[in-house]
Amino acid sequence: MSKPNPTDRLYSKDHEWILDRGDGTASVGITDYAQEMLTDIVFVELPPIGKKVAAGEPLAVVESVKSVSDVYSPVGGEVIAVNQTLENTPELVNQDAFGEGWIAQLKVVDPEELKTLLDAAAYDALIQEEKH
Amino acid sequence: MKKTPLYDRHAALNAKIIDFGGWAMPVQYTSVIEEHRATRANAALFDICHMGEIEVKGPQALDLLQFALTRDLAGQKTGQVKLSALLNDRGGIIDDLTVYKMDRDFYMLVTNATTREPDFQRIRSLLEEKKFDASLADVSDSTGKLDLQGPRSEAILQTLTPDDLKNLRFYWFIPSQVAGIPAIISRSGYTGEDGFEIYAAGEEIGAIWDSLMDAGTGLGMKPAGLGARDTLRLESGMMLNGQDITQETCPLEVPYAWLVDWSKDFAGKPALAAIRERGVRKKLAGFEMTGRGIARHGYPVTKDGREIGSVTSGTFSPTLNKAIGLAFVNSEDTAPDTEISIGIRDTVSPAKIVPLPFYKRQK
């Protein structure tokens, strides 16, 4: 069973979470449901600092033993930090997807884009739908 | 999608199911890495019912197989298993399959899941062309197959069979019983570990699965899916038909030259002899990543900036804790320690050619 989706953040339909830090920046990761689907994450390709992405564009890549999956940016922004510990311990994404397994921090271009995302309740409903 | 007789058991175990060549197969139950490690450390049980079985019978069964397959089977004893190759007229590999000599004038061919039909068609047309006195029967639908693999396989299976498995050598089989059900027990597999391939009637394979699950759980055995099967075979340097080998690949380009007996006549020999005469341009080689990233099927391979081939299989190796793979590259670039690069998305990452297998069990 995946961990509950924290209510302090927003979610994309592609199973990323974004946590607004209130200072024009936000952290991004994949959800616990997503890591559970992938299992055994063995590699995370982090974006370079300064990379600019639009909403829905590939931000990072997570690989399990069997699969390669893009992580899409939930909003447009510029990468200002990445979680370098994932280079040597990618399994942190499995162990703590909502915390230590964060992937990147963005400077958000347009905070209005956050309004297009799902809250925890709506995301819960989405994954219930996917399970059936 | 086609389902094996064990499908409901996989579903009850919450396996993740994928489409493998038209079959609904478990890719993993809990985790590829856990299942992989259980196989290397203890044992694992695999549903392999999707693979094909073709029976060849008749006074000229051996003559047919000698002509159809590349390997010399004249010395094969009853109870012995031989790996061989079936070629097309261009010398390309239709299938790498195992030949079970069941009796005089009676053989069973065990084919890959996706090549079962092409194999049958090819062998039937060779039979008709040469008018051998032999018959073919595709018994895949009524035959179940389980692979029990890992160092504790013998201890687990021994509790369920009256025959002494200590006496069964690698690549030999016996008609036997498992949990009271008639079954063929073959000491063989596709993981690089000791283990068994078990064949029984499709309607009884579920009962054998249940008995093995009961017998193995206390010894650390796990059910394992196609994900672990793939990482296990790749670590052991074994090729996957349809991925590392296609109908355009000849045995001389992959580590299968030893399957070819040039002293006999066989289908595809003229084309293969011509290839041998002019030499092969590309060869399959093992590599490991020395830089970051995991190589995957289809990624380009370069050397000094020029493209020399492409990756056919690549994964993260749970045993070696590094990224490994097989690549089809220019023959002159296959010496161990040759420095190559793999194009991974928009970057290029260093790798080097290494000898196969990547992993060899301690005997």
XYZ file of C-alpha atoms in Angstrom:
495
model
C 0.000 0.000 0.000
C 1.328 3.413 -0.870
C 1.734 6.109 1.745
C -0.995 8.763 2.070
C -0.548 11.758 -0.213
C 0.430 14.775 1.924
C -2.054 17.643 1.816
C 0.686 20.313 1.929
C 1.431 19.984 -1.795
C -0.063 19.615 -5.275
C 0.012 16.777 -7.793
C 0.166 16.256 -11.545
C -1.737 13.616 -13.489
C 1.682 12.153 -14.373
C 2.305 11.338 -10.685
C 4.675 14.129 -9.743
C 4.259 16.203 -6.595
C 5.221 19.861 -6.187
C 5.661 21.623 -2.863
C 5.344 25.422 -2.998
C 7.956 26.814 -0.628
C 6.244 30.201 -0.533
C 9.267 32.145 -1.816
C 8.731 31.694 -5.529
C 10.438 28.300 -5.501
C 9.068 24.767 -5.284
C 10.396 21.240 -4.777
C 9.426 18.463 -7.163
C 9.439 14.692 -6.818
C 7.452 11.636 -7.830
C 4.626 10.307 -5.681
C 4.756 7.252 -3.490
C 2.225 5.625 -5.800
C 4.585 6.261 -8.738
C 7.618 4.766 -6.991
C 5.521 1.773 -6.021
C 4.567 1.243 -9.671
C 8.202 1.544 -10.763
C 9.774 -0.430 -7.862
C 13.537 -0.910 -7.543
C 14.690 2.496 -8.730
C 18.338 2.036 -9.702
C 19.171 5.299 -11.451
C 18.012 8.914 -11.452
C 19.197 11.301 -14.135
C 19.097 14.779 -12.615
C 18.729 17.954 -14.697
C 21.562 20.496 -14.888
C 21.226 23.571 -12.674
C 19.840 26.411 -14.748
C 17.809 24.162 -17.040
C 14.549 25.839 -18.051
C 11.480 23.669 -18.479
C 7.884 24.342 -19.425
C 4.972 22.636 -17.664
C 4.717 19.025 -18.859
C 8.264 18.887 -20.228
C 10.748 16.216 -19.109
C 12.661 17.352 -16.035
C 14.484 14.178 -14.950
C 14.569 10.458 -15.709
C 14.027 7.640 -13.218
C 15.001 4.110 -14.131
C 13.990 0.869 -12.487
C 15.654 -2.416 -13.386
C 13.206 -2.868 -16.240
C 12.002 0.591 -17.197
C 12.995 4.131 -18.100
C 10.484 6.850 -17.149
C 10.511 10.593 -17.647
C 9.665 12.842 -14.715
C 7.683 15.784 -16.082
C 7.815 19.233 -14.599
C 4.377 20.058 -13.128
C 4.921 23.778 -13.860
C 7.291 25.936 -15.876
C 10.473 26.969 -14.123
C 14.218 27.028 -13.840
C 16.152 24.366 -11.965
C 17.937 25.964 -9.013
C 18.882 22.829 -7.045
C 18.918 19.055 -7.485
C 19.019 16.237 -4.946
C 22.558 15.034 -5.540
C 22.283 12.255 -2.941
C 20.147 10.393 -5.509
C 23.233 9.936 -7.696
C 24.561 7.330 -5.284
C 21.373 6.331 -3.458
C 18.552 6.361 -6.025
C 16.633 3.968 -3.767
C 15.786 6.987 -1.587
C 12.980 7.611 -4.080
C 11.529 4.208 -3.156
C 12.067 4.700 0.547
C 10.870 8.284 0.956
C 9.336 9.652 -2.246
C 7.695 12.631 -0.524
C 10.754 13.577 1.576
C 14.406 12.562 1.138
C 13.602 11.329 -2.358
C 12.829 14.807 -3.775
C 14.340 15.362 -7.215
C 14.724 19.055 -8.011
C 13.928 22.544 -6.836
C 12.525 25.050 -9.313
C 12.176 28.789 -9.508
C 8.530 28.949 -10.595
C 7.869 31.141 -13.646
C 4.140 31.610 -13.266
C 2.497 30.751 -9.908
C -0.869 30.712 -11.712
C 0.149 27.367 -13.254
C -0.011 25.779 -9.802
C -3.779 26.267 -9.889
C -4.097 23.804 -12.736
C -2.748 20.957 -10.562
C -4.578 18.466 -8.339
C -4.869 18.674 -4.578
C -4.308 15.557 -2.458
C -7.997 14.544 -2.535
C -8.238 14.869 -6.307
C -4.986 12.943 -6.725
C -6.261 10.190 -4.387
C -9.299 9.888 -6.650
C -7.082 9.703 -9.761
C -5.006 6.818 -8.463
C -8.089 4.961 -7.248
C -9.364 5.223 -10.809
C -6.061 3.947 -12.230
C -6.066 0.966 -9.903
C -9.389 -0.162 -11.359
C -3.749 -12.025 -24.402
C -3.166 -15.710 -23.819
C -3.026 -16.886 -20.215
C -1.039 -19.748 -18.744
C -2.765 -22.249 -16.395
C -1.136 -20.347 -13.506
C -2.559 -16.913 -14.334
C -5.037 -16.851 -11.419
C -2.237 -17.718 -8.990
C -0.165 -14.786 -10.248
C -3.151 -12.473 -9.900
C -3.770 -13.726 -6.333
C -0.112 -12.945 -5.527
C -0.629 -9.392 -6.862
C 1.915 -9.898 -9.623
C 2.413 -7.097 -12.110
C 1.295 -8.563 -15.424
C 2.750 -7.586 -18.809
C 2.217 -8.601 -22.425
C 5.113 -10.842 -23.438
C 4.715 -11.895 -27.061
C 0.933 -12.080 -26.684
C 1.042 -13.789 -23.289
C -0.152 -12.232 -20.020
C 2.897 -12.981 -17.880
C 4.074 -11.878 -14.429
C 7.012 -9.461 -14.765
C 7.416 -9.270 -10.981
C 5.580 -10.227 -7.792
C 7.241 -7.896 -5.282
C 10.489 -6.588 -6.746
C 12.806 -7.634 -9.585
C 15.843 -7.158 -7.346
C 14.372 -9.220 -4.473
C 13.396 -12.035 -6.841
C 16.791 -11.896 -8.557
C 18.654 -12.100 -5.245
C 16.417 -14.917 -3.978
C 17.383 -16.929 -7.089
C 21.113 -16.409 -6.533
C 20.958 -16.996 -2.744
C 18.196 -19.589 -2.330
C 15.748 -20.454 -5.082
C 12.969 -19.059 -7.230
C 10.014 -20.522 -9.088
C 9.122 -19.265 -12.575
C 6.009 -19.867 -14.698
C 7.398 -20.779 -18.110
C 4.228 -22.331 -19.539
C 4.352 -19.856 -22.438
C 7.310 -21.600 -24.023
C 6.657 -24.068 -26.830
C 7.038 -27.841 -26.991
C 7.119 -29.728 -30.286
C 7.264 -33.511 -30.432
C 9.128 -35.226 -33.250
C 8.478 -38.935 -33.727
C 9.178 -41.629 -36.254
C 11.918 -43.817 -37.728
C 13.558 -40.769 -39.304
C 13.052 -38.341 -36.410
C 16.805 -38.098 -35.932
C 17.432 -37.618 -39.667
C 14.926 -34.771 -39.731
C 16.541 -33.048 -36.740
C 20.038 -33.605 -38.097
C 18.955 -31.766 -41.236
C 16.849 -29.090 -39.525
C 19.253 -28.180 -36.708
C 22.874 -27.041 -36.747
C 24.269 -29.320 -34.091
C 25.308 -32.934 -34.468
C 22.780 -34.962 -32.485
C 24.044 -38.421 -33.521
C 25.758 -38.988 -30.179
C 22.889 -37.712 -28.049
C 21.758 -40.261 -25.478
C 18.204 -40.852 -24.311
C 17.757 -38.554 -21.315
C 20.174 -35.957 -22.609
C 19.390 -32.309 -23.458
C 21.200 -30.450 -26.242
C 20.984 -26.784 -27.144
C 20.840 -26.223 -30.895
C 19.903 -23.654 -33.526
C 17.295 -23.652 -36.291
C 18.312 -21.467 -39.246
C 16.533 -19.887 -42.182
C 17.922 -20.154 -45.725
C 19.961 -16.971 -45.187
C 21.797 -18.576 -42.264
C 19.853 -16.421 -39.776
C 18.668 -17.855 -36.462
C 14.946 -18.640 -36.328
C 15.347 -20.097 -32.862
C 17.812 -21.341 -30.293
C 16.052 -24.327 -28.815
C 16.713 -27.354 -26.666
C 16.393 -30.922 -27.932
C 15.275 -33.610 -25.477
C 15.913 -37.185 -26.578
C 12.939 -38.939 -24.996
C 13.547 -42.311 -26.588
C 14.786 -43.848 -29.796
C 12.726 -42.183 -32.553
C 11.163 -39.699 -30.126
C 12.356 -36.159 -29.404
C 10.869 -33.089 -27.738
C 11.953 -29.617 -28.873
C 11.547 -26.792 -26.383
C 11.171 -23.503 -28.234
C 11.006 -19.875 -27.261
C 7.478 -18.533 -26.742
C 7.474 -16.226 -29.742
C 9.185 -18.654 -32.135
C 6.964 -21.666 -31.547
C 4.918 -21.076 -34.746
C 7.863 -20.174 -37.030
C 9.796 -23.198 -35.728
C 6.915 -25.538 -36.441
C 6.395 -24.124 -39.959
C 10.090 -24.302 -40.781
C 10.590 -27.865 -39.551
C 7.384 -29.018 -41.240
C 8.464 -27.566 -44.574
C 11.895 -29.233 -44.257
C 10.160 -32.516 -43.417
C 7.948 -32.228 -46.505
C 10.809 -31.135 -48.744
C 13.032 -34.082 -47.792
C 10.142 -36.531 -47.251
C 11.483 -37.829 -43.950
C 9.513 -40.607 -42.295
C 8.696 -38.589 -39.180
C 5.790 -36.668 -37.692
C 5.546 -33.378 -35.840
C 3.106 -32.362 -33.125
C 2.885 -28.996 -31.387
C 1.993 -29.999 -27.816
C 2.579 -26.540 -26.304
C -1.050 -25.944 -25.373
C -1.305 -29.126 -23.329
C 2.140 -28.883 -21.743
C 3.007 -26.867 -18.643
C 6.519 -25.824 -17.675
C 8.002 -24.502 -14.441
C 11.586 -23.455 -13.796
C 12.918 -23.965 -10.293
C 16.268 -22.201 -10.123
C 18.865 -21.465 -7.464
C 21.278 -23.281 -5.138
C 18.491 -24.697 -2.959
C 16.471 -26.075 -5.885
C 17.648 -29.631 -5.374
C 16.774 -29.617 -1.662
C 13.305 -28.256 -2.436
C 12.475 -30.558 -5.334
C 13.917 -33.629 -3.603
C 11.129 -33.458 -0.993
C 8.553 -33.977 -3.768
C 10.088 -36.622 -6.006
C 11.026 -40.296 -5.502
C 14.094 -40.100 -7.785
C 17.490 -39.229 -6.345
C 18.297 -35.845 -7.888
C 21.945 -36.101 -6.838
C 22.370 -38.502 -9.759
C 20.854 -36.117 -12.302
C 23.623 -34.215 -14.073
C 23.423 -30.807 -15.750
C 21.660 -30.958 -19.138
C 20.152 -34.386 -18.446
C 16.546 -35.209 -17.622
C 14.429 -38.037 -16.227
C 10.781 -38.978 -16.588
C 9.716 -38.762 -12.953
C 7.012 -37.493 -10.624
C 6.583 -34.273 -8.694
C 4.075 -34.409 -5.822
C 2.744 -37.655 -7.286
C 2.139 -36.121 -10.718
C 3.972 -37.468 -13.790
C 6.569 -34.921 -14.844
C 9.829 -34.578 -16.735
C 12.587 -33.214 -14.529
C 15.459 -31.630 -16.429
C 18.536 -30.237 -14.719
C 18.894 -27.049 -16.735
C 17.774 -23.443 -16.860
C 18.289 -19.859 -17.933
C 19.652 -18.152 -14.829
C 23.262 -19.291 -14.461
C 22.376 -21.204 -11.288
C 21.829 -24.857 -10.591
C 18.197 -25.717 -11.083
C 15.488 -27.631 -12.873
C 13.019 -27.248 -15.690
C 9.876 -29.256 -14.957
C 7.354 -30.320 -17.615
C 3.919 -31.761 -16.887
C 0.399 -31.772 -18.315
C -0.998 -28.240 -18.383
C -3.982 -29.140 -16.179
C -1.668 -30.514 -13.476
C 1.002 -27.815 -13.495
C -0.970 -25.758 -10.948
C -0.816 -28.578 -8.387
C 2.949 -28.861 -8.919
C 3.319 -25.083 -8.527
C 1.382 -25.220 -5.228
C 3.479 -28.100 -3.877
C 6.731 -26.364 -4.795
C 5.541 -23.107 -3.214
C 4.788 -24.996 0.003
C 8.092 -26.880 -0.064
C 10.213 -23.851 -0.926
C 8.918 -21.038 1.212
C 10.750 -22.202 4.353
C 13.999 -22.336 2.356
C 13.796 -18.760 1.130
C 12.307 -19.579 -2.280
C 10.217 -16.892 -3.967
C 8.041 -16.860 -7.044
C 9.888 -14.798 -9.666
C 8.750 -13.050 -12.818
C 10.145 -12.320 -16.249
C 11.946 -9.227 -14.915
C 14.278 -11.292 -12.733
C 14.505 -13.943 -15.449
C 15.873 -11.255 -17.776
C 18.445 -9.809 -15.341
C 19.561 -13.306 -14.309
C 20.101 -14.509 -17.870
C 21.894 -11.307 -18.865
C 24.315 -11.492 -15.911
C 25.052 -15.045 -17.009
C 25.779 -13.851 -20.555
C 22.829 -15.667 -22.122
C 21.039 -14.192 -25.110
C 17.325 -13.445 -25.449
C 15.741 -14.511 -28.712
C 13.968 -11.627 -30.420
C 16.187 -9.103 -28.682
C 19.871 -10.102 -28.902
C 19.161 -12.551 -31.709
C 16.829 -12.001 -34.660
C 16.297 -13.827 -37.944
C 18.988 -11.536 -39.365
C 21.586 -12.771 -36.852
C 23.750 -15.771 -37.724
C 25.397 -18.102 -35.170
C 28.872 -16.825 -36.119
C 28.017 -13.302 -34.981
C 26.936 -14.361 -31.487
C 28.466 -16.852 -29.038
C 26.752 -19.734 -30.885
C 29.473 -20.826 -33.335
C 29.895 -23.906 -31.131
C 26.344 -24.997 -32.022
C 27.310 -25.439 -35.684
C 28.623 -28.776 -36.907
C 30.230 -28.180 -40.311
C 30.753 -31.890 -40.978
C 27.057 -32.511 -41.636
C 24.500 -31.066 -44.023
C 21.861 -28.808 -42.454
C 19.271 -26.278 -43.565
C 20.869 -22.846 -43.951
C 24.385 -24.264 -44.290
C 25.179 -22.874 -47.792
C 24.364 -19.316 -46.706
C 26.192 -19.723 -43.405
C 29.254 -21.137 -45.198
C 29.288 -18.063 -47.454
C 29.149 -15.802 -44.388
C 31.997 -17.734 -42.819
C 34.000 -17.398 -46.038
C 33.777 -13.610 -46.166
C 33.919 -13.123 -42.376
C 31.392 -11.452 -40.071
C 31.337 -7.680 -39.882
C 29.494 -7.414 -36.577
C 29.608 -9.416 -33.377
C 27.756 -9.531 -30.110
C 29.914 -8.477 -27.158
C 29.430 -7.836 -23.458
C 30.127 -4.431 -21.958
C 29.879 -2.675 -18.636
C 29.268 0.996 -18.045
C 32.262 2.823 -16.604
C 30.367 6.111 -16.614
C 26.926 7.014 -15.351
C 23.679 5.670 -16.681
C 22.121 2.400 -17.781
C 22.340 1.270 -21.396
C 19.083 -0.059 -22.884
C 18.031 -1.917 -26.018
C 18.569 0.215 -29.117
C 20.960 2.781 -27.643
C 23.819 3.639 -30.060
C 27.382 2.495 -29.398
C 30.272 4.700 -30.531
C 34.055 4.509 -30.462
C 36.219 7.580 -30.976
C 33.108 9.437 -32.054
C 31.966 7.089 -34.809
C 29.022 4.732 -34.510
C 30.063 1.070 -34.309
C 26.788 -0.611 -33.368
C 23.931 -0.685 -30.906
C 22.895 -2.134 -27.566
C 20.730 -5.261 -27.742
C 20.221 -5.811 -23.986
C 21.086 -3.602 -21.058
C 20.198 -3.475 -17.419
C 21.348 -2.717 -13.927
C 22.945 -5.884 -12.553
C 21.630 -6.609 -9.048
C 24.502 -9.018 -8.303
C 27.350 -6.840 -9.556
C 25.708 -3.522 -8.662
C 26.614 -1.950 -11.977
C 25.106 -1.406 -15.390
C 25.887 -4.157 -17.923
C 24.757 -5.067 -21.399
C 25.200 -6.806 -24.717
C 25.867 -4.866 -27.908
C 26.118 -5.731 -31.561
C 29.266 -3.928 -32.720
C 31.980 -4.014 -35.408
C 33.969 -7.257 -35.033
C 37.277 -5.403 -34.693
C 35.971 -3.552 -31.634
C 35.081 -6.575 -29.505
C 38.383 -7.206 -27.669
C 38.059 -7.005 -23.874
C 38.890 -3.577 -22.418
C 38.083 -1.786 -25.675
C 36.785 1.629 -24.640
C 33.410 2.455 -26.128
C 30.655 4.968 -25.446
C 26.917 4.534 -25.162
C 24.519 7.249 -26.269
C 22.037 7.614 -23.411
C 19.328 10.142 -24.289
C 21.192 13.408 -24.968
C 24.477 12.408 -23.330
C 27.300 10.008 -24.133
C 28.582 7.799 -21.336
C 31.779 5.686 -21.293
C 31.753 1.885 -21.182
C 34.187 -0.915 -21.909
C 34.009 -4.324 -23.542
C 34.245 -7.179 -21.011
C 34.354 -10.964 -21.445
C 31.158 -13.004 -20.973
C 29.647 -14.105 -18.695
C 29.385 -11.145 -16.335
C 28.544 -13.521 -13.485
C 29.588 -17.110 -12.883
C 28.383 -19.105 -9.906
C 30.852 -20.715 -7.491
C 30.666 -24.485 -7.901
